[in-house]
Tab-separated table of C-alpha atoms in Angstrom:
chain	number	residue	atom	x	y	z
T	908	UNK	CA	-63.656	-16.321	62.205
T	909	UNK	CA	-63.502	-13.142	64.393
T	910	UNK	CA	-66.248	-12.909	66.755
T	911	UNK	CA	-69.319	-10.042	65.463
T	912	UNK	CA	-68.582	-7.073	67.370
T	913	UNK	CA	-70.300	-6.356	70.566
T	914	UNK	CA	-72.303	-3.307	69.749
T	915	UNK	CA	-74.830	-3.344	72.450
T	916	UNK	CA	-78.279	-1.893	72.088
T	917	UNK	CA	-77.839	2.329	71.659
T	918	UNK	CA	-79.694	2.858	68.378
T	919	UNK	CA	-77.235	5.657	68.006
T	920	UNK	CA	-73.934	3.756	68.215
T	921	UNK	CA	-75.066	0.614	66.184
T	922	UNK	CA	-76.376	3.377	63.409
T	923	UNK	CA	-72.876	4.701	63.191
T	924	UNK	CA	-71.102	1.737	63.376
T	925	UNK	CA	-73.081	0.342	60.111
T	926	UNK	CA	-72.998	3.467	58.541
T	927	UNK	CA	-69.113	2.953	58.640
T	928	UNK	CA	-69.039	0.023	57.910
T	929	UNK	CA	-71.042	0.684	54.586
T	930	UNK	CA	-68.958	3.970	53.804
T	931	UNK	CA	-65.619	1.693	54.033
T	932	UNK	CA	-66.769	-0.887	52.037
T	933	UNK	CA	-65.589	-3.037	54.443
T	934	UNK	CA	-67.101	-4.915	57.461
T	935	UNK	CA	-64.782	-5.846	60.364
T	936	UNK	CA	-64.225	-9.638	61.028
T	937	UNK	CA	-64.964	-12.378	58.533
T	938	UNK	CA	-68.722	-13.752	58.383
T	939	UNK	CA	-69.842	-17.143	56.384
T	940	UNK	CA	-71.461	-16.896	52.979
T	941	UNK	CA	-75.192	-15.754	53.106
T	942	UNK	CA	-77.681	-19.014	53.533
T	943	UNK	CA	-79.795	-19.645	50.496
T	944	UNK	CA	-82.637	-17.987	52.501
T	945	UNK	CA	-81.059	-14.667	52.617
T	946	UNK	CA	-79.836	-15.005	49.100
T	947	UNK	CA	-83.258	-15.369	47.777
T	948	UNK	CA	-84.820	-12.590	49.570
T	949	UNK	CA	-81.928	-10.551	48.639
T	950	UNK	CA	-82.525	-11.388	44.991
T	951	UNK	CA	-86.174	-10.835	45.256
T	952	UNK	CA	-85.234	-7.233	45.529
T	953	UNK	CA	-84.715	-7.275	41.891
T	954	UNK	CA	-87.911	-9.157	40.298
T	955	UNK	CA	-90.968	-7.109	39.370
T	956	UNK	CA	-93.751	-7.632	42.022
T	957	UNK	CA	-95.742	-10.483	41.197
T	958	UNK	CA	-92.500	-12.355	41.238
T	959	UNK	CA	-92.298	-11.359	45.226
T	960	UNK	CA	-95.592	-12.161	45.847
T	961	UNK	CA	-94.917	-16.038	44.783
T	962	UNK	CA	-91.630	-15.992	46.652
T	963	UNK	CA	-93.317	-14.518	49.300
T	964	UNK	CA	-96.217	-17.516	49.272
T	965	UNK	CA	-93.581	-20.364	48.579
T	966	UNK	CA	-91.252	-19.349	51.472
T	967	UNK	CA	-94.500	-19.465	54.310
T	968	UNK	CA	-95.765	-22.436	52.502
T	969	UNK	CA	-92.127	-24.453	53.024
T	970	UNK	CA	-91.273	-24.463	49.571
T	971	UNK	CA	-87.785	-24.570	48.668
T	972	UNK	CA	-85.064	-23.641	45.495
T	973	UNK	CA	-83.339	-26.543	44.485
T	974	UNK	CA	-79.572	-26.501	46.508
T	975	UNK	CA	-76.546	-25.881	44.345
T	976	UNK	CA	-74.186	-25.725	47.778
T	977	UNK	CA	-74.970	-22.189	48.161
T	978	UNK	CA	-76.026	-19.683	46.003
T	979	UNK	CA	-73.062	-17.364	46.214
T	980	UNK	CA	-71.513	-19.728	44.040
T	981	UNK	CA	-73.425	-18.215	41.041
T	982	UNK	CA	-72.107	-14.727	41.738
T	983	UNK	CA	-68.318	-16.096	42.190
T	984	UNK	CA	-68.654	-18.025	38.391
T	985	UNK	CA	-70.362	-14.950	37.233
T	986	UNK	CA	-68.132	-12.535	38.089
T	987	UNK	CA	-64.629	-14.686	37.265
T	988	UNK	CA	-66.348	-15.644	33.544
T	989	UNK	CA	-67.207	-11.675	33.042
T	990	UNK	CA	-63.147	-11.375	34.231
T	991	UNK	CA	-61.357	-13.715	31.460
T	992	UNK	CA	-63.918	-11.800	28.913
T	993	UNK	CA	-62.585	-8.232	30.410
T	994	UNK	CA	-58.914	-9.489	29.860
T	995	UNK	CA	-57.122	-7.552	27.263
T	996	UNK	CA	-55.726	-10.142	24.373
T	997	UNK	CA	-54.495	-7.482	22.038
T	998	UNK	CA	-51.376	-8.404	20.275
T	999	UNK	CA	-51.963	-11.658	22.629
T	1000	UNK	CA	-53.647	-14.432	19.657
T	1001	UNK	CA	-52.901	-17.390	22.068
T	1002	UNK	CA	-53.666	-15.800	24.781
T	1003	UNK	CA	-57.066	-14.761	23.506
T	1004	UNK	CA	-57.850	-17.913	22.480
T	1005	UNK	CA	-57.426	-19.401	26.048
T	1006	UNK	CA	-59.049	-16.680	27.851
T	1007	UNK	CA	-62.324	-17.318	25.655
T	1008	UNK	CA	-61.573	-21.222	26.294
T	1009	UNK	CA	-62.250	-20.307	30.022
T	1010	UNK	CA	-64.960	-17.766	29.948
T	1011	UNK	CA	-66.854	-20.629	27.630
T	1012	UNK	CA	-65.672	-23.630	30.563
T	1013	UNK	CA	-67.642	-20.946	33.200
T	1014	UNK	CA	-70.010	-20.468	31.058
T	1015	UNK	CA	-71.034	-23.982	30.855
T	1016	UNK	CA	-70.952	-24.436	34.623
T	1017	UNK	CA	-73.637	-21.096	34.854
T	1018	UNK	CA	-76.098	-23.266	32.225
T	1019	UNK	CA	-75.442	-26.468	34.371
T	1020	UNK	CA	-76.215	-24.306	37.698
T	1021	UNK	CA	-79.561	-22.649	35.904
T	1022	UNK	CA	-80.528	-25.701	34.472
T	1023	UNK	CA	-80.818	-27.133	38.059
T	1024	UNK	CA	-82.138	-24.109	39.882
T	1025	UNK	CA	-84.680	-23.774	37.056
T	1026	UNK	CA	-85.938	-27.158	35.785
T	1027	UNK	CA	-86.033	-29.107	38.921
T	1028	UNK	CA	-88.934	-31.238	38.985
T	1029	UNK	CA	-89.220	-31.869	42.458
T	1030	UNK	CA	-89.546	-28.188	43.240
T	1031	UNK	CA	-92.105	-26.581	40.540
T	1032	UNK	CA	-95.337	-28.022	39.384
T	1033	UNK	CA	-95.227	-30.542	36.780
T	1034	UNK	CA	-98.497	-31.617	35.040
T	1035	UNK	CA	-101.591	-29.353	33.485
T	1036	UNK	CA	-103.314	-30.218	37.281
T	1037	UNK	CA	-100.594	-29.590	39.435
T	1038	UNK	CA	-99.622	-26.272	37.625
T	1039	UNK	CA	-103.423	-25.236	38.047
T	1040	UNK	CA	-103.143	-25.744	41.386
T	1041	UNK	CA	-100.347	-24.099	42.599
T	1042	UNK	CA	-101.562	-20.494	40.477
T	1043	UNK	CA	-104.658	-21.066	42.694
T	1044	UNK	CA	-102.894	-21.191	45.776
T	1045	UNK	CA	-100.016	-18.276	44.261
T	1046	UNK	CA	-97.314	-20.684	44.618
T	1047	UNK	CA	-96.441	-21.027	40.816
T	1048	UNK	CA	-93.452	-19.649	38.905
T	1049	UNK	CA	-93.650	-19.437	35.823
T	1050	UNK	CA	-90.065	-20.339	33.444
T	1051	UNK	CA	-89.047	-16.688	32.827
T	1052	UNK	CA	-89.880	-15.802	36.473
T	1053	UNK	CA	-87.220	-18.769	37.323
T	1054	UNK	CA	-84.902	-17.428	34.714
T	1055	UNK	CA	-84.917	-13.789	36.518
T	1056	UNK	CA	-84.429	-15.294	39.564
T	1057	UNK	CA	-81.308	-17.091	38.699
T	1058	UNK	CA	-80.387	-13.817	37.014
T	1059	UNK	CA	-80.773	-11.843	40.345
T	1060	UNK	CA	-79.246	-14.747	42.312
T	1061	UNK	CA	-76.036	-13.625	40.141
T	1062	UNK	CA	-75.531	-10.353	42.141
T	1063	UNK	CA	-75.701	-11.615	45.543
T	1064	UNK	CA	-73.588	-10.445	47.813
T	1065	UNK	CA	-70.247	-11.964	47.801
T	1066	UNK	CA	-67.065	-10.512	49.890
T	1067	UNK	CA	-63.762	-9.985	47.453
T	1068	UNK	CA	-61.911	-12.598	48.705
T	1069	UNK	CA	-64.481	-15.491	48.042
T	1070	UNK	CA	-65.754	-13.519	44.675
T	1071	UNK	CA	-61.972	-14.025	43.344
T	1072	UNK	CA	-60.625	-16.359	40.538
T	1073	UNK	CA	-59.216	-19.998	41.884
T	1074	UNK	CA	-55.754	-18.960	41.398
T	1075	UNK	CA	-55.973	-15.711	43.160
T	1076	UNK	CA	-58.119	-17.633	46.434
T	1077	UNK	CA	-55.704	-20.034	46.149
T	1078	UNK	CA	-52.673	-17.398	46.648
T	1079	UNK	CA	-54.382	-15.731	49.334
T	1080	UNK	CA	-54.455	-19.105	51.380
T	1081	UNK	CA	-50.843	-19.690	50.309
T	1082	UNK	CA	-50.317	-16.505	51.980
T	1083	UNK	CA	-51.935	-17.282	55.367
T	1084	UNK	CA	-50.408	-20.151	55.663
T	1085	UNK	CA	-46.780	-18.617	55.182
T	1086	UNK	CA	-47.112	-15.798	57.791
T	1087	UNK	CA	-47.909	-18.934	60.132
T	1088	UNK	CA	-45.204	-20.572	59.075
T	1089	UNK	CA	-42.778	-17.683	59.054
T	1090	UNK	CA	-44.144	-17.126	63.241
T	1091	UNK	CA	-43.510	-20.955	63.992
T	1092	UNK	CA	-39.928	-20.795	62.560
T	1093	UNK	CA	-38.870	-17.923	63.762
T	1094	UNK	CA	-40.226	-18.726	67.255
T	1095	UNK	CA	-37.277	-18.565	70.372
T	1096	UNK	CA	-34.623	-17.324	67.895
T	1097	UNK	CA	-33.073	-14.560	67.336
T	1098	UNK	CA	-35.000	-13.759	64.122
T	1099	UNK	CA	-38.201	-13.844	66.413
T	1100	UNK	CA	-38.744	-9.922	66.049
T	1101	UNK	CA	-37.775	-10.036	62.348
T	1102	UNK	CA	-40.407	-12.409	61.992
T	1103	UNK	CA	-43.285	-11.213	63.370
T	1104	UNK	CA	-42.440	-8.236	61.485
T	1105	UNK	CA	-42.426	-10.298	58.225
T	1106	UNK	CA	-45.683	-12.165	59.128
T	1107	UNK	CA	-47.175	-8.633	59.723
T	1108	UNK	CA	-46.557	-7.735	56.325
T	1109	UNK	CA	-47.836	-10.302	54.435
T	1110	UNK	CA	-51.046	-11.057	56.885
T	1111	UNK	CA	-51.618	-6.755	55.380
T	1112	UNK	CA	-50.671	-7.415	52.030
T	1113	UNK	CA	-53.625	-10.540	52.186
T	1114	UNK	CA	-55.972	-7.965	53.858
T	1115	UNK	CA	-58.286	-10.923	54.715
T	1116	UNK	CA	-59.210	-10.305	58.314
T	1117	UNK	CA	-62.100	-8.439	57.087
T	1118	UNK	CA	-64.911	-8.612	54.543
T	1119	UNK	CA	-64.327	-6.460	51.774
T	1120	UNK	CA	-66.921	-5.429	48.803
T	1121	UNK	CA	-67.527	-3.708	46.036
T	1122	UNK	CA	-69.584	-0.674	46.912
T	1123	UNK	CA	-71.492	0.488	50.159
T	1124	UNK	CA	-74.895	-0.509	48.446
T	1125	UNK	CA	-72.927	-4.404	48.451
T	1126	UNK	CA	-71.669	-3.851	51.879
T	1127	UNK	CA	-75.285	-2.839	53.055
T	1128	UNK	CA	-77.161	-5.922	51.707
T	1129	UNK	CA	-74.590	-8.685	52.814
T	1130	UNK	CA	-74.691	-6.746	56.331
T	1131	UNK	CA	-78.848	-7.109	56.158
T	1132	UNK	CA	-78.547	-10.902	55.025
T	1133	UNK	CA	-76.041	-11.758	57.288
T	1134	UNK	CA	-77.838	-10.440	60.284
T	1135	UNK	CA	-80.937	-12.392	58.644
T	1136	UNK	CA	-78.904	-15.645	59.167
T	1137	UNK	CA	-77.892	-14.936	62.649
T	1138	UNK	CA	-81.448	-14.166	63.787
T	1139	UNK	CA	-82.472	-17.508	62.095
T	1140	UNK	CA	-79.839	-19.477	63.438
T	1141	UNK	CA	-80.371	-18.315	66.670
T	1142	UNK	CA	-82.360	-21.127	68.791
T	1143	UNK	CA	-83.210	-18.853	70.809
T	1144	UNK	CA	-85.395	-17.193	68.011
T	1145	UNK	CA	-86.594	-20.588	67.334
T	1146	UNK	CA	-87.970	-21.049	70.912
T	1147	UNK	CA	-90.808	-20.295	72.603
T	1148	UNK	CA	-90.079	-17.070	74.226
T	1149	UNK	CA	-90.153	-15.320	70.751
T	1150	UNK	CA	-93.478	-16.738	69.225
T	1151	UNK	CA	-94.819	-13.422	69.662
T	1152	UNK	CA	-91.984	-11.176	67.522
T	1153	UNK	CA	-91.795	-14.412	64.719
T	1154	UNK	CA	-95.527	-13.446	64.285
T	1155	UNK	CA	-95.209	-9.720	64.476
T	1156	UNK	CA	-91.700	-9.914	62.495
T	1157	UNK	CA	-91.526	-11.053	59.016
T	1158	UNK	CA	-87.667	-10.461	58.700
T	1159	UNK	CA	-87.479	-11.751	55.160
T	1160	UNK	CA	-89.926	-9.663	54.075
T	1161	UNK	CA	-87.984	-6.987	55.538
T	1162	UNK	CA	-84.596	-8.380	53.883
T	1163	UNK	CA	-86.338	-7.932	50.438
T	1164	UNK	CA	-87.710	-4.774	50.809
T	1165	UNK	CA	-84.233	-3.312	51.717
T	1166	UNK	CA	-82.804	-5.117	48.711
T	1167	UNK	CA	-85.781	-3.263	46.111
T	1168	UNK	CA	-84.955	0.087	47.748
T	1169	UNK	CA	-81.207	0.024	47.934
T	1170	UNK	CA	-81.129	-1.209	44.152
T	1171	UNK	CA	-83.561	1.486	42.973
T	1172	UNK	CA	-81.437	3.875	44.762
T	1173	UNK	CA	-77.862	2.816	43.151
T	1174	UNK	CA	-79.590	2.978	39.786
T	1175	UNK	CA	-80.738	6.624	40.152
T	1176	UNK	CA	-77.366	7.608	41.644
T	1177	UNK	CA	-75.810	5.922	38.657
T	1178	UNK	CA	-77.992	7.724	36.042
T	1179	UNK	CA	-77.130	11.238	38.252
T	1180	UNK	CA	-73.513	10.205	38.252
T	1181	UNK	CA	-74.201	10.289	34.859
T	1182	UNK	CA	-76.070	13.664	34.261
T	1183	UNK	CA	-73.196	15.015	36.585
T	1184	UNK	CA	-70.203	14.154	34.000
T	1185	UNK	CA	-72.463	16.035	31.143
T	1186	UNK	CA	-73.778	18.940	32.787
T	1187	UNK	CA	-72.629	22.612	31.639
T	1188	UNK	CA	-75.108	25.074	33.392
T	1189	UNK	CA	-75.733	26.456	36.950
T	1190	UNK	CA	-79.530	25.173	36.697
T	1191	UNK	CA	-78.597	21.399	35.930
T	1192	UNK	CA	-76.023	21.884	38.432
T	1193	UNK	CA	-78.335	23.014	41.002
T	1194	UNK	CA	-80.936	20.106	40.137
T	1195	UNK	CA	-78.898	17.743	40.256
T	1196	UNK	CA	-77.671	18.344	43.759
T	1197	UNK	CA	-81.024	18.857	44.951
T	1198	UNK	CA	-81.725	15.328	44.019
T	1199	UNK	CA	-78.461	13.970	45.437
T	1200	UNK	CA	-79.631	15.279	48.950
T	1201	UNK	CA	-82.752	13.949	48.875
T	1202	UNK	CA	-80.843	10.549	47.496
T	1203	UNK	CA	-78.783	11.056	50.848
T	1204	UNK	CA	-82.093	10.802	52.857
T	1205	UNK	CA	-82.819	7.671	51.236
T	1206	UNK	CA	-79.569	6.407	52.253
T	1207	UNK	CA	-80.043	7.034	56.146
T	1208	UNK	CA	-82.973	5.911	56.009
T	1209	UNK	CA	-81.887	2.282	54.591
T	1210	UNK	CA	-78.953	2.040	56.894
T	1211	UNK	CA	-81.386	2.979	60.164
T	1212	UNK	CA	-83.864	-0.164	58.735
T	1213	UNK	CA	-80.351	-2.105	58.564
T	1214	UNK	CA	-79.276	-1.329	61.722
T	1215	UNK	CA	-82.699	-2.021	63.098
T	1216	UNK	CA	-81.803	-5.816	61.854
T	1217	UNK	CA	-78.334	-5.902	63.162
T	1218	UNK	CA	-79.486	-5.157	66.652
T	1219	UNK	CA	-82.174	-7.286	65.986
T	1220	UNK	CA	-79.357	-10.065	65.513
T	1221	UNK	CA	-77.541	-8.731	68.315
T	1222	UNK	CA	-79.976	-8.819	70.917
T	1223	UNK	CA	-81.190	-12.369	70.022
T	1224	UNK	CA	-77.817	-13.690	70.733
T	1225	UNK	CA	-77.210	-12.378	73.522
T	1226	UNK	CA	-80.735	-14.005	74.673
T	1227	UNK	CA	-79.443	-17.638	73.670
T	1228	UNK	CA	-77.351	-17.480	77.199
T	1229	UNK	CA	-81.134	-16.658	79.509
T	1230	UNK	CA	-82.829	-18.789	77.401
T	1231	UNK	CA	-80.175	-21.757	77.982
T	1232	UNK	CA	-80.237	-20.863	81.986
T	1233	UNK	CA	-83.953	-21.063	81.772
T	1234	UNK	CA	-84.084	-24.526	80.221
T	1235	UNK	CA	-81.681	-25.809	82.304
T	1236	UNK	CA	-83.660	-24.777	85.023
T	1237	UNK	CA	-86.581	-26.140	83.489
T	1238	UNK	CA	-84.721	-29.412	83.446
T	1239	UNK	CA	-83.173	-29.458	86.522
T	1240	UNK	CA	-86.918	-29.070	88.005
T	1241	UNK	CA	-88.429	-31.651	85.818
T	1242	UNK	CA	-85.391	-34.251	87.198
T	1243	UNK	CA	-86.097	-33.150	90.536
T	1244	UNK	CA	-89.453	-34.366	90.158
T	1245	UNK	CA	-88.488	-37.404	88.174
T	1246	UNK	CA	-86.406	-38.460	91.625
T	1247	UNK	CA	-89.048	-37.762	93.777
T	1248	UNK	CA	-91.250	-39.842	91.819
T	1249	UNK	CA	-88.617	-42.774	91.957
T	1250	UNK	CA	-87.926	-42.563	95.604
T	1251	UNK	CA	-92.008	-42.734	96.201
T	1252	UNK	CA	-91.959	-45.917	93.887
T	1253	UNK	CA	-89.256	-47.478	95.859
T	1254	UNK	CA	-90.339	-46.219	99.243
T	1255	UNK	CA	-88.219	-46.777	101.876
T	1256	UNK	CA	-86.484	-50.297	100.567
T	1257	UNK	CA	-83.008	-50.059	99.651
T	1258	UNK	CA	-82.192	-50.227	95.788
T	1259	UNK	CA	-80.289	-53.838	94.655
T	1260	UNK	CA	-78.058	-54.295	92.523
T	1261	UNK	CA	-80.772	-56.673	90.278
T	1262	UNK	CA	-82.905	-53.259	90.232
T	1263	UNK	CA	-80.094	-50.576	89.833
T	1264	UNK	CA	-81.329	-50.575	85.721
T	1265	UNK	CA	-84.437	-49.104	86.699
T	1266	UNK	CA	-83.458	-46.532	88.086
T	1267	UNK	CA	-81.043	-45.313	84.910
T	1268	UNK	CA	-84.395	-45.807	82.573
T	1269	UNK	CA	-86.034	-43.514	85.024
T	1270	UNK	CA	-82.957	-40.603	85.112
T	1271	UNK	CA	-82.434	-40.732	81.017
């Protein structure tokens, strides 16, 4: 995967680079699918409040979402069953009767998948007590709370290439693999040039050196989760030299909040969109661009909180290398003494072979 981009820590310059990114649709490099984590709090963004609130509670209390291998998988089944029900099967009977033979196949797998996200017994109450006392604490979800949540889970964010149909991932690996082989064979020939040309065609035609999504609203949330999993991958978050910003910082909390506001704000653009295509006078005219300004205000505003994250991201790992000098130090020191300690055991005797063990158990 191509290394995140080293974007260093001028507000200004990590502003614009997201705000790119996010007009493009597009984010340079490829990044792993969002953790469950981030996929939650990104969903959250779409439950009514009280919902939240639980999540909220459940995520500081340690409680978990049953594991399905990732989340994004809902989104990818989602999207290719909505696909084979999109496909046009006029003047196609057996085609038609496949495509809804697949859509209903996908469909199955979605029950299966909210069956387990949503019934699990090992993760909700079960029993009149236990139920009692998890709405005491505000750690109980309720079963249409769990079905919206498995709803929202089926817009997370998911780049094209992974949100495609098997057969069309499939071809894109195909592809890959046949611009490598095309270099290798062409290597110390005379055909070298010819293929390196040929390999640069069909690595464009793939486009799959970078992340590529649906809309900038997509583009903005994956960006915000992703630099949500780097932060809490980052053992050097996890140490000791950030307690104080893991109090101060409640990044998921943060993660969600983007995700309510950038959703409210694609549904009012959509509805404007909409008002646009019907509008015949100056005054709708003029209201409606007065309300697409103030829509663009909204916008900067989101991608400054999202940029706030990625430099969040960027700055923690590019602490991991201090804070893995400093314990090494902090090692280093500790052996020291370890040593010292030994040779003041052993004085001034020299160390047998019969007693050579001890002094092993002493260094590990």
């Amino acid at each position: 995967m191509t290394e995140y981009p080293a974007l260093g820590s001028d507000r200004e310059r990590v502003e614009e680079q997201v705000r790119r990114w996010c007009d493009d649709a597009r984010l340079d490099g490829r990044r792993p699918p969002l953790s469950d984590a981030a996929a939650v709090a990104i969903a959250a963004g779409r439950l009514d409040e009280p919902t939240r609130t639980i999540l909220a509670a459940r995520r500081r209390a340690g409680r978990t979402l049953p594991s399905i291998g990732g989340f994004a998988a809902i989104r990818v089944l989602a999207d290719e069953r909505e696909r084979w029900l999109a496909k046009d099967t006029r003047n196609k009977p057996g085609s038609a009767i496949v495509y809804r033979m697949r859509a209903a196949e996908l469909g199955k797998r979605l029950d299966h998948l909210r069956t387990t996200v949503v019934m699990s017994n090992k993760h909700y109450a079960n029993g009149v007590r236990a139920v009692r006392r998890e709405r005491r604490d505000g750690l109980h979800l309720d079963l249409d709370q769990r079905d919206a949540l498995f709803d929202a889970l089926r817009h997370t964010p998911v780049p094209k290439a992974e949100a495609g149909t098997v057969v069309e991932r499939a071809g894109f690996s195909a592809l890959d693999s046949a611009a490598d082989k095309v270099v290798d064979a062409s290597r110390n020939t005379r055909f070298r040039e010819l293929g390196d040309r040929a390999s640069s065609l069909i690595t464009q035609f793939t486009d799959r050196r970078d992340d590529v999504f649906d809309d900038r609203y997509e583009t903005l949330l994956f960006l915000a989760g992703s630099s949500y999993d780097r932060v809490q991958a980052s053992p050097a978050w996890r140490s000791e030299h950030f307690v104080v910003q893991r109090t101060q910082l409640d990044l998921a909390d943060e993660l969600t909040q983007v995700a309510v506001d950038a959703n409210a704000l694609r549904e009012i653009s959509s509805e404007l969109e909409g008002v646009a295509t019907m509008m015949f006078d100056d005054v709708t005219r003029d209201q409606v661009a007065t309300r697409r300004t103030a829509l663009d205000a909204v916008w900067r505003q989101l991608i400054d909180r999202v940029a706030a994250l990625v430099r969040v991201a960027d700055l923690v790992t590019r602490a991991e290398g201090e804070v893995r000098t400093m314990d090494v130090v902090q090692k280093a020191r500790s052996l020291d003494d370890r040593i010292d300690a030994l040779i003041a055991r052993a004085g001034n005797r020299e160390l047998s072979a019969d007693n050579t063990h001890f002094v092993g158990d002493q260094l590990r």
